[in-house]
Structures are given as structure tokens and as C-alpha cells.
């Protein structure tokens, strides 16, 4: 095992420990689990919606069917602890390959560690328990393979042939596989511009990848992905542009500025591939918060590679540091070995600390009992839809995180109701809403209480109302 | 250095002509005019609120007093056309300066003009009729001046001092200049060697000059608040969105700068000192995007020229002064002569004014209409308007509670003894009031005026 691999393993294990102790808190986890449960119970792919009242029997996207089944398998194996362990494993894989990417371009850990930790910190907001997490891991793996081929083993390129079968897996795990195809394309453009021999291998890999990526129940997904990227649904928090005044946005801003400063100051012999990679990926990252980690990983690698020469440009070194280099050759492996053992021990402890229950503080858990006796047609908060699908399956939801099912008609009606647009009462009647489960500060709640609807249950998080 | 000035003047005149086509319609212009008018009538700086019912007598920001005075004087001499003329001249100067600095750094004028284009196109979105545009002009002048000062140019060093003093009284964006002077100062101290001492002295003087304003150090408070707590519910303070056209222009300049820097590094620490802080600032809010774009135009021109040396002409390009100056002059005169003389009030409750004048009582109004009402219905002190900062706290919270008809909306209207509500018919509050028995005193497609029963 080489020193960079050892170091990457330590990072991966440490990240595993951080990820495994987090409780499950993503509202979309529930409907993914419910979808997988339905598929297992019925022995077939879920192709029509069975969970909502507003889109009942509408065609259903099956692009993530394998990803949903994997999460459900983890749930069956270990409950919510199984979910946490799977999440931590996938995050550890991401961290391992992210570290490998950074160490590929910057062998000295002292210069690699800061941008690496920045990339991992930015990625933390996407440590969610849903198929999207597989995209983060596979993206880091793809980038490592392609970058290693480009920077280290370019003449051969044989390792690139692992990518098409991975694409076949990716396309059935999550719709983000389009970014994998985009990565191969970018490296192909780089090879063509340099008139480098691997362009033929990359083209062949791309063609094979495109063909294999159609082997899923929902072919031609990249077209939908492109539409999603260029026109993101901004009313969903994770689809908003990054905010510089969040920890994630602030860290990304610092990385971007460090990259700009380093680029201005000192040349990099691999500048072309960096430009080809960074321009589209940074644009993607700036387009929505959920894409930021995909930009952060290559950006961190670039900063790790470019910052030291930039610093040397500012402060030219005065000595060879031979003694220090000699010491690090001995101390490095010893330190890494000690850290690895410590990290393994920490993993064992952390797994024991994995939460056995999800974090339900954001959900109307106390409303479930009263909900069972309320009229059938329900209007619920968007963020609670998945939770209700899983915990109150007898009650079809009005709306949930499966956005594509509800745009535009149901989504427009949902907004008209929650924001009290003119004509909202007609919408309430047209949708035959008999039960309302919303946050207490919603304008509609104030109106319905004034209009005499019965309050069945309430606490500081929700109000459950029944039409009189 | 006059290289490229002829083309820059022409580009400036073209953009000024474009700017002259849009009638005055900025929501904030009205309270700026009202403030300027008050200052002239009372012979004093407007330091406490005179226009609202909710913050009457409270301290208000004064860091734009000079800009407000300029706008009011322009209105006094030329009515709405006078205000628009200020915009045209400001845009002309802004575009000329930015184009000139880019063209001067390029081996071919066309490269400079192309490099400046995204920034100039992006600046279109801040051609508002308010002191902010004047501040942006000073920002554009500040950048080449600061860099020249950093290189040891004595006239530039001297000019920085009055420029910063002027800027600190025109608009709160002067804080950006202060930050850049501090960063350039550190850069000069660390890497500048011989030329650093005079520059450091003049930079310090220039920063001290910013305290020559009615509030002194207090002038820093409002801009600081806006940067660290951008009010995201106001559209211009929203998040930069690279999937929109303005956001795409910004992304082009940001990613263009990164790409060209990587492919053809300049090695200049002064470039880092200017571009790095502005890149960070520009990511924070929509209205900050043009700052990086404007600053990066000369850098883009310079790096494209360095990357493509074959494009450099073998003989110097002659400046077409004989054509450029008359053309630019003609264009400017024609633009001003044919500019709209009335404001675009389509976004304002013009039709409700008559009904408003006929009713008495405390008013609750839509945020975007506050300035318009200050100017057109001064007998009705507003509930809130675009001067945001003085309202932060109870008033802003109450406004947001009521306008969206959150559960405490009735209590808010009762506590402020509101008798008149002027809002958009589509607002949740309008929907609730219609069902709560309030009388409709006026209504059209975009406006509804309710009076308490």
C-alpha cells in the first residue's frame, strides 16, 4: 500500500466515523424506502404512482430503482442503523477517492490537507440517505480514474475500460450518471485538443458508456438531467444557488478565490485539463447547492496542485530542505500507520454509536394518531410528504419530494393554497381537501381556523385541521 | 495614456444611447428625490426619518446624501428628463472608463472591446436612477487609479484622496474601495519594494478621507450590515443565479478570468489583490456581480492578448479621433434630445392616488410602493419603503407577518391602528381583507386600496 493510499484510507475511515453517527434526517429518504418496499412487495418496478391523491396512477420515474432497493436492503438488514452504516460506507468511498484525487496532484499532505478537508466539508451537505449519494461516490471514482489516466498512465489508458460497466451500474442507481458521461467527454475534448493518442480510447469508452447507460428502464435520462440543470426548481432549498453566507458556500468561495489567486500567480503544466474540467463543473456547482460538491472536488485538487507553486512565486524557497524530506520519508509511513490503526478502532466504536432511529424533530409525529381518523383527502406540507408516505401509508399525500410528478398543476395549486392566492378556496374545493396538516405559521392555517375548521391536533410544529 | 480612448468614447456613447431609451422607473428613486428635496428646503442633512409612520424621527442612513442631492438638483432643473440625463452621463462615463482600461491593455482594440463586453452588458442591470449608479462610476474610475497609484504614479496617488472622499458621500459602496486599498496596501508592503511607501501613505490618506462625511465612522455601518446580512427577500440582494442571463454573464467573466489566468498567468500580485476579494464579494449577491465583471475586463483583455500574441498588429493602430469624437458627441446629444421625458409608472399604484387622497388614516403599503407614495402622497406617511435598514426589527417583522397574512396579521394591523391598506390584489393580505369585510376604496388589475370598516 502506497503512502497516498494509506493517507486516503485514514481520511476515508475518519469520514466514515463522522457520517455513521448522524441520524437520518432527509425528508426524501422515506418515499425512496416506500418505493422500494412497494417494489419488493409486488415483485415489479414501480411505474405508476400509488402514494398520492393528486397524481394517483400517474407515470412514475424508475430511474433510481436500484438505488432505492439498495437503501431498502440496508434498512431490512439493520433498520435505521443499517441506513446509517450504508451512508457512511458510501461517504467513505467518496472521501477515499477524493483524497486520492488530491494526492494524485499534490503528494505532500501538508499542502493537500486543507483543500481536501474543504472539499469534504462542502460535500457534507449531500450526505443524505438517498440514491443521490451514490452519484457523489461514483463521480469521485470516475474523476480519479480519468485524472490518473491523464496525468500518470496516459500512454496505456486500459484502466478507462472500467468506466462503462460502472456506468451501467450508475444509470440504475441514480440519474446523476449523466455527469459521468460528461466527465468522459471533457477528458476526450482535452485529448483531442492536445492531439493525444488516448482520444480514441476515450471516444470508445464514451460510446460504450452511452450505450450501456441506456440499459435502464428509463433511457435517454441525460436529456431530462440537462433540463433539470438549466432550469432548477428554485422553490426547493437544495436547488437554490449557493449562499456565500452558509458554511458550505463560504468554504466554496474561499476555494474559488484560492484557485483564482493561484492561477494568476504561477503556471501549471496541466492547465488545459484543469480549465476544461473546472469551467463547466464550477458553473454546475454555482447553479445549485446540491451540485456544489461536484465542483468542490476538482477545485480542491487544483488548489492543492497550484497553490504551492504560487506560494513559491511569492516567497522563493531558500534551502533544499533535504533533511526535512529525509525525515518525512521515515516519519510519514509510521504516522500514517498509527493513524490507520486509530481510525479502524474509531470505526468500530462509531458503528456502535450509529443511531437506531431517524431524527423526527422536523416532522409532525404527534399528528399521526389523529390523522388516521381524519377525512381522506389531505393537504400536507411538501417537506412532510415522504414522511407521511412511510408512516401513514393509508393516507395518500397531496404532494411530496417526487417533484416531477406534481409540476406544474399540482404544484401551482399547492402554492395557491399555501400562499393564499386569489381563488384559493376554489382550489380547496376542487381538490376536495378535507384534512389539512401544515406548519402553524401558514396563512392558510390562520384562514381555516377563522373559517371554523376543527383543530384535531397541534403542537409547535404542526396544526391538523378537519373541514367542518 | 490615450491609447484606445477614441474607441472607448464611442463605445461609451453607444451604451449611453441604449441607456437613454429606458424611462425612469426605479422604485427607490422617489424616496431619494424626496430626501434630496427635503435637504435643500431645510438646508440640512436628512439624518432622521420624515416620511414614515412607523419610524418617524428614527435615525436614517445618510451615506448617500450627496447622490440624493445630485438627483434632486437634476430633477429641479430638468424634471424626469434631468434624472434620466444623469443616468445617461453616468453610463457614458462608466462604459468609457471600463472600455478604455480594457482596450489599453489589449494588443488590438477589438480584443479589449470584446473582453469588456460581458461586464458592460452585466452593468445594464444596475443602470438604476439612484446614487448606486454614481457609486459604480466612481468604482470604475477607482480601479485603474488605484493600480496606477500602486505602480507609483503620483497624480493617481493624489487623486485617490478626493475620489474616496467624494465616494463616501455619494454611496455606501465606498467601503469596497476601502477594502481594496487595504488589500493593495498589504500587497504593496509585502511585494511592492521601492514604490510601496508613497502608495501606502496616500492609501491611508484616502481611507481617512472617507471619514469626511456627516456620519464619520458611522457611514460604515449600513454597508457592513448589507454585506454580512443580505436581505434575500429583496430581489437585487438575492443569490447570483448562473442559469439566468445576468448570472451567465457573470459566470463568463469569473470563469473566463480563471481560465485565462490558468492558461496565461500574469504573475502580478496586484491582479490578485484586486480580483480575489471582488470575486468573493460578487458571489454574495446579485447586485454585487457587476463589481468583479467590471474589474476583470482589463485583466481579460490583457490575458487574451498574452495568450494570442499572433493577433498583435505589426504597426500601431491609429486612433480614429476625427470620426470617434464627433460620432460620440452626436450620439450623446441625439440620445438626450430624444430621451423619454415621463417616468414609467406602470409598476406603481397611480390609479389609487386619488382615492388615497380622499381617505384619512394610517396606511399599510406594499414595500415596493413606499418610495412612490413618499413622493406622490406625502400626506400619508408610509408603513415601509425601500430604505430597508431603519425598518429592520419590529417594523420589518410586522410587515412580513401582515403582507403574507401569517397568523398575527390582524394583530399587526390593529397594533399599528391601520385604517388603509394599499397592496397588490394577489397578495395574501388582500385575499384576507376581502373576506374580512374591509371596504374596497379602489381597485384595478394591479392595485387594491382597502379601508377599515
PDB file of C-alpha atoms in Angstrom, chain A residues 238-439:
ATOM      1  CA  UNK A 238     -31.150  22.345  -2.294  1.00  0.00           C
ATOM      2  CA  UNK A 239     -31.886  23.641  -5.806  1.00  0.00           C
ATOM      3  CA  UNK A 240     -31.148  27.237  -4.840  1.00  0.00           C
ATOM      4  CA  UNK A 241     -27.842  28.810  -5.868  1.00  0.00           C
ATOM      5  CA  UNK A 242     -25.123  28.524  -3.207  1.00  0.00           C
ATOM      6  CA  UNK A 243     -25.238  31.142  -0.479  1.00  0.00           C
ATOM      7  CA  UNK A 244     -21.843  32.575   0.404  1.00  0.00           C
ATOM      8  CA  UNK A 245     -23.059  33.065   3.979  1.00  0.00           C
ATOM      9  CA  UNK A 246     -23.547  29.403   4.710  1.00  0.00           C
ATOM     10  CA  UNK A 247     -20.584  27.258   5.790  1.00  0.00           C
ATOM     11  CA  UNK A 248     -20.784  25.312   2.523  1.00  0.00           C
ATOM     12  CA  UNK A 249     -20.963  28.427   0.342  1.00  0.00           C
ATOM     13  CA  UNK A 250     -18.299  30.263   2.303  1.00  0.00           C
ATOM     14  CA  UNK A 251     -15.862  27.367   2.041  1.00  0.00           C
ATOM     15  CA  UNK A 252     -16.514  27.080  -1.679  1.00  0.00           C
ATOM     16  CA  UNK A 253     -15.978  30.827  -2.082  1.00  0.00           C
ATOM     17  CA  UNK A 254     -12.609  30.525  -0.366  1.00  0.00           C
ATOM     18  CA  UNK A 255     -11.622  27.598  -2.584  1.00  0.00           C
ATOM     19  CA  UNK A 256     -12.631  29.519  -5.699  1.00  0.00           C
ATOM     20  CA  UNK A 257     -10.685  32.601  -4.659  1.00  0.00           C
ATOM     21  CA  UNK A 258      -7.647  30.461  -3.780  1.00  0.00           C
ATOM     22  CA  UNK A 259      -7.878  28.868  -7.223  1.00  0.00           C
ATOM     23  CA  UNK A 260      -8.088  32.251  -8.934  1.00  0.00           C
ATOM     24  CA  UNK A 261      -5.151  33.634  -6.968  1.00  0.00           C
ATOM     25  CA  UNK A 262      -3.019  30.546  -7.619  1.00  0.00           C
ATOM     26  CA  UNK A 263      -3.867  30.588 -11.318  1.00  0.00           C
ATOM     27  CA  UNK A 264      -2.887  34.245 -11.640  1.00  0.00           C
ATOM     28  CA  UNK A 265       0.454  33.780  -9.938  1.00  0.00           C
ATOM     29  CA  UNK A 266       2.034  30.637 -11.287  1.00  0.00           C
ATOM     30  CA  UNK A 267       1.834  28.392 -14.371  1.00  0.00           C
ATOM     31  CA  UNK A 268       0.669  24.776 -14.256  1.00  0.00           C
ATOM     32  CA  UNK A 269       1.716  22.346 -16.962  1.00  0.00           C
ATOM     33  CA  UNK A 270      -1.696  20.698 -16.843  1.00  0.00           C
ATOM     34  CA  UNK A 271      -3.552  23.998 -17.172  1.00  0.00           C
ATOM     35  CA  UNK A 272      -5.584  22.841 -20.174  1.00  0.00           C
ATOM     36  CA  UNK A 273      -7.246  19.883 -18.473  1.00  0.00           C
ATOM     37  CA  UNK A 274      -7.928  21.994 -15.397  1.00  0.00           C
ATOM     38  CA  UNK A 275      -9.639  24.662 -17.459  1.00  0.00           C
ATOM     39  CA  UNK A 276     -11.681  22.079 -19.365  1.00  0.00           C
ATOM     40  CA  UNK A 277     -12.739  20.420 -16.107  1.00  0.00           C
ATOM     41  CA  UNK A 278     -13.259  23.416 -13.888  1.00  0.00           C
ATOM     42  CA  UNK A 279     -15.246  25.737 -16.154  1.00  0.00           C
ATOM     43  CA  UNK A 280     -18.314  23.505 -16.619  1.00  0.00           C
ATOM     44  CA  UNK A 281     -18.127  21.968 -13.144  1.00  0.00           C
ATOM     45  CA  UNK A 282     -17.853  25.309 -11.363  1.00  0.00           C
ATOM     46  CA  UNK A 283     -20.783  26.567 -13.417  1.00  0.00           C
ATOM     47  CA  UNK A 284     -22.689  23.452 -12.382  1.00  0.00           C
ATOM     48  CA  UNK A 285     -21.760  23.998  -8.754  1.00  0.00           C
ATOM     49  CA  UNK A 286     -22.864  27.624  -8.847  1.00  0.00           C
ATOM     50  CA  UNK A 287     -26.174  26.637 -10.442  1.00  0.00           C
ATOM     51  CA  UNK A 288     -27.464  24.805  -7.372  1.00  0.00           C
ATOM     52  CA  UNK A 289     -26.311  23.964  -3.847  1.00  0.00           C
ATOM     53  CA  UNK A 290     -26.732  20.240  -4.398  1.00  0.00           C
ATOM     54  CA  UNK A 291     -24.154  20.334  -7.206  1.00  0.00           C
ATOM     55  CA  UNK A 292     -21.541  22.208  -5.214  1.00  0.00           C
ATOM     56  CA  UNK A 293     -19.628  19.086  -4.097  1.00  0.00           C
ATOM     57  CA  UNK A 294     -19.164  18.074  -7.728  1.00  0.00           C
ATOM     58  CA  UNK A 295     -17.333  21.344  -8.303  1.00  0.00           C
ATOM     59  CA  UNK A 296     -15.531  21.306  -4.985  1.00  0.00           C
ATOM     60  CA  UNK A 297     -13.655  18.042  -5.598  1.00  0.00           C
ATOM     61  CA  UNK A 298     -11.779  19.074  -8.773  1.00  0.00           C
ATOM     62  CA  UNK A 299     -11.422  22.621  -7.447  1.00  0.00           C
ATOM     63  CA  UNK A 300      -9.775  21.324  -4.288  1.00  0.00           C
ATOM     64  CA  UNK A 301      -7.403  19.240  -6.377  1.00  0.00           C
ATOM     65  CA  UNK A 302      -6.497  22.245  -8.494  1.00  0.00           C
ATOM     66  CA  UNK A 303      -5.838  24.395  -5.439  1.00  0.00           C
ATOM     67  CA  UNK A 304      -3.702  21.654  -3.903  1.00  0.00           C
ATOM     68  CA  UNK A 305      -1.678  21.467  -7.107  1.00  0.00           C
ATOM     69  CA  UNK A 306      -1.463  25.158  -7.947  1.00  0.00           C
ATOM     70  CA  UNK A 307      -1.146  26.825  -4.547  1.00  0.00           C
ATOM     71  CA  UNK A 308       2.397  25.659  -3.672  1.00  0.00           C
ATOM     72  CA  UNK A 309       3.940  26.965  -6.915  1.00  0.00           C
ATOM     73  CA  UNK A 310       2.019  30.208  -6.385  1.00  0.00           C
ATOM     74  CA  UNK A 311       3.437  30.478  -2.873  1.00  0.00           C
ATOM     75  CA  UNK A 312       6.915  29.754  -4.209  1.00  0.00           C
ATOM     76  CA  UNK A 313       6.393  32.556  -6.723  1.00  0.00           C
ATOM     77  CA  UNK A 314       5.698  34.898  -3.829  1.00  0.00           C
ATOM     78  CA  UNK A 315       8.350  33.550  -1.482  1.00  0.00           C
ATOM     79  CA  UNK A 316      11.068  31.641  -3.365  1.00  0.00           C
ATOM     80  CA  UNK A 317      12.470  28.889  -1.102  1.00  0.00           C
ATOM     81  CA  UNK A 318      15.960  29.370   0.209  1.00  0.00           C
ATOM     82  CA  UNK A 319      17.069  25.828   1.050  1.00  0.00           C
ATOM     83  CA  UNK A 320      16.625  22.321  -0.324  1.00  0.00           C
ATOM     84  CA  UNK A 321      15.058  21.006   2.856  1.00  0.00           C
ATOM     85  CA  UNK A 322      16.871  17.749   2.308  1.00  0.00           C
ATOM     86  CA  UNK A 323      16.915  16.925   5.960  1.00  0.00           C
ATOM     87  CA  UNK A 324      13.217  17.566   6.280  1.00  0.00           C
ATOM     88  CA  UNK A 325      12.493  15.417   3.223  1.00  0.00           C
ATOM     89  CA  UNK A 326      14.562  12.602   4.654  1.00  0.00           C
ATOM     90  CA  UNK A 327      12.766  12.780   7.967  1.00  0.00           C
ATOM     91  CA  UNK A 328       9.369  12.746   6.286  1.00  0.00           C
ATOM     92  CA  UNK A 329      10.241   9.590   4.350  1.00  0.00           C
ATOM     93  CA  UNK A 330      10.546   7.748   7.636  1.00  0.00           C
ATOM     94  CA  UNK A 331       8.037   9.580   9.753  1.00  0.00           C
ATOM     95  CA  UNK A 332       5.324   9.646   7.099  1.00  0.00           C
ATOM     96  CA  UNK A 333       4.599   5.920   6.848  1.00  0.00           C
ATOM     97  CA  UNK A 334       4.908   5.475  10.616  1.00  0.00           C
ATOM     98  CA  UNK A 335       2.459   8.295  11.297  1.00  0.00           C
ATOM     99  CA  UNK A 336       0.088   7.025   8.624  1.00  0.00           C
ATOM    100  CA  UNK A 337       0.230   3.535  10.057  1.00  0.00           C
ATOM    101  CA  UNK A 338      -0.576   4.760  13.543  1.00  0.00           C
ATOM    102  CA  UNK A 339      -3.418   6.869  12.199  1.00  0.00           C
ATOM    103  CA  UNK A 340      -4.799   3.910  10.261  1.00  0.00           C
ATOM    104  CA  UNK A 341      -4.941   1.718  13.339  1.00  0.00           C
ATOM    105  CA  UNK A 342      -6.545   4.512  15.328  1.00  0.00           C
ATOM    106  CA  UNK A 343      -9.074   5.131  12.567  1.00  0.00           C
ATOM    107  CA  UNK A 344     -10.018   1.447  12.418  1.00  0.00           C
ATOM    108  CA  UNK A 345     -10.586   1.434  16.139  1.00  0.00           C
ATOM    109  CA  UNK A 346     -12.680   4.577  15.823  1.00  0.00           C
ATOM    110  CA  UNK A 347     -14.815   2.909  13.150  1.00  0.00           C
ATOM    111  CA  UNK A 348     -15.647   0.024  15.462  1.00  0.00           C
ATOM    112  CA  UNK A 349     -16.713   2.451  18.169  1.00  0.00           C
ATOM    113  CA  UNK A 350     -18.625   4.687  15.762  1.00  0.00           C
ATOM    114  CA  UNK A 351     -20.658   1.829  14.301  1.00  0.00           C
ATOM    115  CA  UNK A 352     -21.860   1.090  17.795  1.00  0.00           C
ATOM    116  CA  UNK A 353     -22.971   4.694  18.096  1.00  0.00           C
ATOM    117  CA  UNK A 354     -24.978   4.668  14.852  1.00  0.00           C
ATOM    118  CA  UNK A 355     -28.463   5.977  15.610  1.00  0.00           C
ATOM    119  CA  UNK A 356     -31.248   3.433  15.814  1.00  0.00           C
ATOM    120  CA  UNK A 357     -33.919   5.943  14.912  1.00  0.00           C
ATOM    121  CA  UNK A 358     -34.174   8.825  12.477  1.00  0.00           C
ATOM    122  CA  UNK A 359     -34.303  12.455  13.525  1.00  0.00           C
ATOM    123  CA  UNK A 360     -38.002  13.220  13.505  1.00  0.00           C
ATOM    124  CA  UNK A 361     -37.901  16.643  15.126  1.00  0.00           C
ATOM    125  CA  UNK A 362     -38.888  18.304  11.849  1.00  0.00           C
ATOM    126  CA  UNK A 363     -41.922  16.085  11.288  1.00  0.00           C
ATOM    127  CA  UNK A 364     -45.480  16.009  12.678  1.00  0.00           C
ATOM    128  CA  UNK A 365     -45.056  12.725  14.526  1.00  0.00           C
ATOM    129  CA  UNK A 366     -47.681  13.691  17.108  1.00  0.00           C
ATOM    130  CA  UNK A 367     -50.275  14.138  14.368  1.00  0.00           C
ATOM    131  CA  UNK A 368     -50.166  10.559  13.111  1.00  0.00           C
ATOM    132  CA  UNK A 369     -52.690   9.145  15.563  1.00  0.00           C
ATOM    133  CA  UNK A 370     -55.304  11.825  14.877  1.00  0.00           C
ATOM    134  CA  UNK A 371     -54.586  11.647  11.143  1.00  0.00           C
ATOM    135  CA  UNK A 372     -55.825   8.085  10.964  1.00  0.00           C
ATOM    136  CA  UNK A 373     -59.381   9.164  11.789  1.00  0.00           C
ATOM    137  CA  UNK A 374     -59.462  12.311   9.675  1.00  0.00           C
ATOM    138  CA  UNK A 375     -61.112  12.665   6.240  1.00  0.00           C
ATOM    139  CA  UNK A 376     -59.151  11.038   3.432  1.00  0.00           C
ATOM    140  CA  UNK A 377     -58.242  13.932   1.164  1.00  0.00           C
ATOM    141  CA  UNK A 378     -55.209  15.503   2.769  1.00  0.00           C
ATOM    142  CA  UNK A 379     -53.289  18.708   2.111  1.00  0.00           C
ATOM    143  CA  UNK A 380     -49.819  18.379   3.627  1.00  0.00           C
ATOM    144  CA  UNK A 381     -46.544  20.273   3.732  1.00  0.00           C
ATOM    145  CA  UNK A 382     -44.234  19.439   0.832  1.00  0.00           C
ATOM    146  CA  UNK A 383     -41.405  18.522   3.215  1.00  0.00           C
ATOM    147  CA  UNK A 384     -43.615  16.085   5.132  1.00  0.00           C
ATOM    148  CA  UNK A 385     -44.894  14.157   2.149  1.00  0.00           C
ATOM    149  CA  UNK A 386     -42.242  11.461   2.219  1.00  0.00           C
ATOM    150  CA  UNK A 387     -42.556  11.046   5.976  1.00  0.00           C
ATOM    151  CA  UNK A 388     -46.317  10.568   5.650  1.00  0.00           C
ATOM    152  CA  UNK A 389     -45.945   8.094   2.769  1.00  0.00           C
ATOM    153  CA  UNK A 390     -43.763   5.933   5.013  1.00  0.00           C
ATOM    154  CA  UNK A 391     -45.525   6.404   8.364  1.00  0.00           C
ATOM    155  CA  UNK A 392     -49.157   6.853   7.322  1.00  0.00           C
ATOM    156  CA  UNK A 393     -49.355   4.829   4.092  1.00  0.00           C
ATOM    157  CA  UNK A 394     -53.105   4.557   4.328  1.00  0.00           C
ATOM    158  CA  UNK A 395     -53.312   8.321   3.740  1.00  0.00           C
ATOM    159  CA  UNK A 396     -52.457   9.430   0.165  1.00  0.00           C
ATOM    160  CA  UNK A 397     -50.475  12.643   0.219  1.00  0.00           C
ATOM    161  CA  UNK A 398     -51.197  15.860  -1.649  1.00  0.00           C
ATOM    162  CA  UNK A 399     -47.558  16.442  -2.518  1.00  0.00           C
ATOM    163  CA  UNK A 400     -44.102  15.170  -1.580  1.00  0.00           C
ATOM    164  CA  UNK A 401     -40.485  15.315  -2.708  1.00  0.00           C
ATOM    165  CA  UNK A 402     -41.116  13.486  -6.012  1.00  0.00           C
ATOM    166  CA  UNK A 403     -41.354  16.866  -7.688  1.00  0.00           C
ATOM    167  CA  UNK A 404     -41.609  15.703 -11.291  1.00  0.00           C
ATOM    168  CA  UNK A 405     -44.992  14.073 -10.540  1.00  0.00           C
ATOM    169  CA  UNK A 406     -46.541  17.325  -9.441  1.00  0.00           C
ATOM    170  CA  UNK A 407     -45.328  20.054 -11.794  1.00  0.00           C
ATOM    171  CA  UNK A 408     -46.990  22.126 -12.958  1.00  0.00           C
ATOM    172  CA  UNK A 409     -50.659  21.681 -11.990  1.00  0.00           C
ATOM    173  CA  UNK A 410     -50.481  20.186  -8.530  1.00  0.00           C
ATOM    174  CA  UNK A 411     -47.532  22.380  -7.605  1.00  0.00           C
ATOM    175  CA  UNK A 412     -49.408  25.507  -8.733  1.00  0.00           C
ATOM    176  CA  UNK A 413     -52.423  24.502  -6.669  1.00  0.00           C
ATOM    177  CA  UNK A 414     -50.204  23.754  -3.675  1.00  0.00           C
ATOM    178  CA  UNK A 415     -48.681  27.222  -3.843  1.00  0.00           C
ATOM    179  CA  UNK A 416     -52.048  28.888  -4.369  1.00  0.00           C
ATOM    180  CA  UNK A 417     -53.276  27.224  -1.207  1.00  0.00           C
ATOM    181  CA  UNK A 418     -50.257  27.810   0.991  1.00  0.00           C
ATOM    182  CA  UNK A 419     -49.714  31.399  -0.115  1.00  0.00           C
ATOM    183  CA  UNK A 420     -53.424  32.272  -0.234  1.00  0.00           C
ATOM    184  CA  UNK A 421     -53.542  33.306  -3.860  1.00  0.00           C
ATOM    185  CA  UNK A 422     -56.859  34.672  -5.133  1.00  0.00           C
ATOM    186  CA  UNK A 423     -59.144  31.756  -5.865  1.00  0.00           C
ATOM    187  CA  UNK A 424     -57.534  29.510  -3.262  1.00  0.00           C
ATOM    188  CA  UNK A 425     -60.926  28.492  -1.882  1.00  0.00           C
ATOM    189  CA  UNK A 426     -61.938  27.182  -5.274  1.00  0.00           C
ATOM    190  CA  UNK A 427     -58.759  25.108  -5.335  1.00  0.00           C
ATOM    191  CA  UNK A 428     -59.506  23.771  -1.861  1.00  0.00           C
ATOM    192  CA  UNK A 429     -62.951  22.688  -3.023  1.00  0.00           C
ATOM    193  CA  UNK A 430     -61.825  21.378  -6.400  1.00  0.00           C
ATOM    194  CA  UNK A 431     -59.237  19.162  -4.709  1.00  0.00           C
ATOM    195  CA  UNK A 432     -61.850  18.039  -2.148  1.00  0.00           C
ATOM    196  CA  UNK A 433     -59.443  18.748   0.670  1.00  0.00           C
ATOM    197  CA  UNK A 434     -60.959  17.547   3.913  1.00  0.00           C
ATOM    198  CA  UNK A 435     -57.874  17.450   6.127  1.00  0.00           C
ATOM    199  CA  UNK A 436     -55.014  19.928   6.356  1.00  0.00           C
ATOM    200  CA  UNK A 437     -51.659  19.209   8.009  1.00  0.00           C
ATOM    201  CA  UNK A 438     -49.409  22.277   7.866  1.00  0.00           C
ATOM    202  CA  UNK A 439     -46.998  24.369   9.880  1.00  0.00           C
TER     203      UNK A 439
END
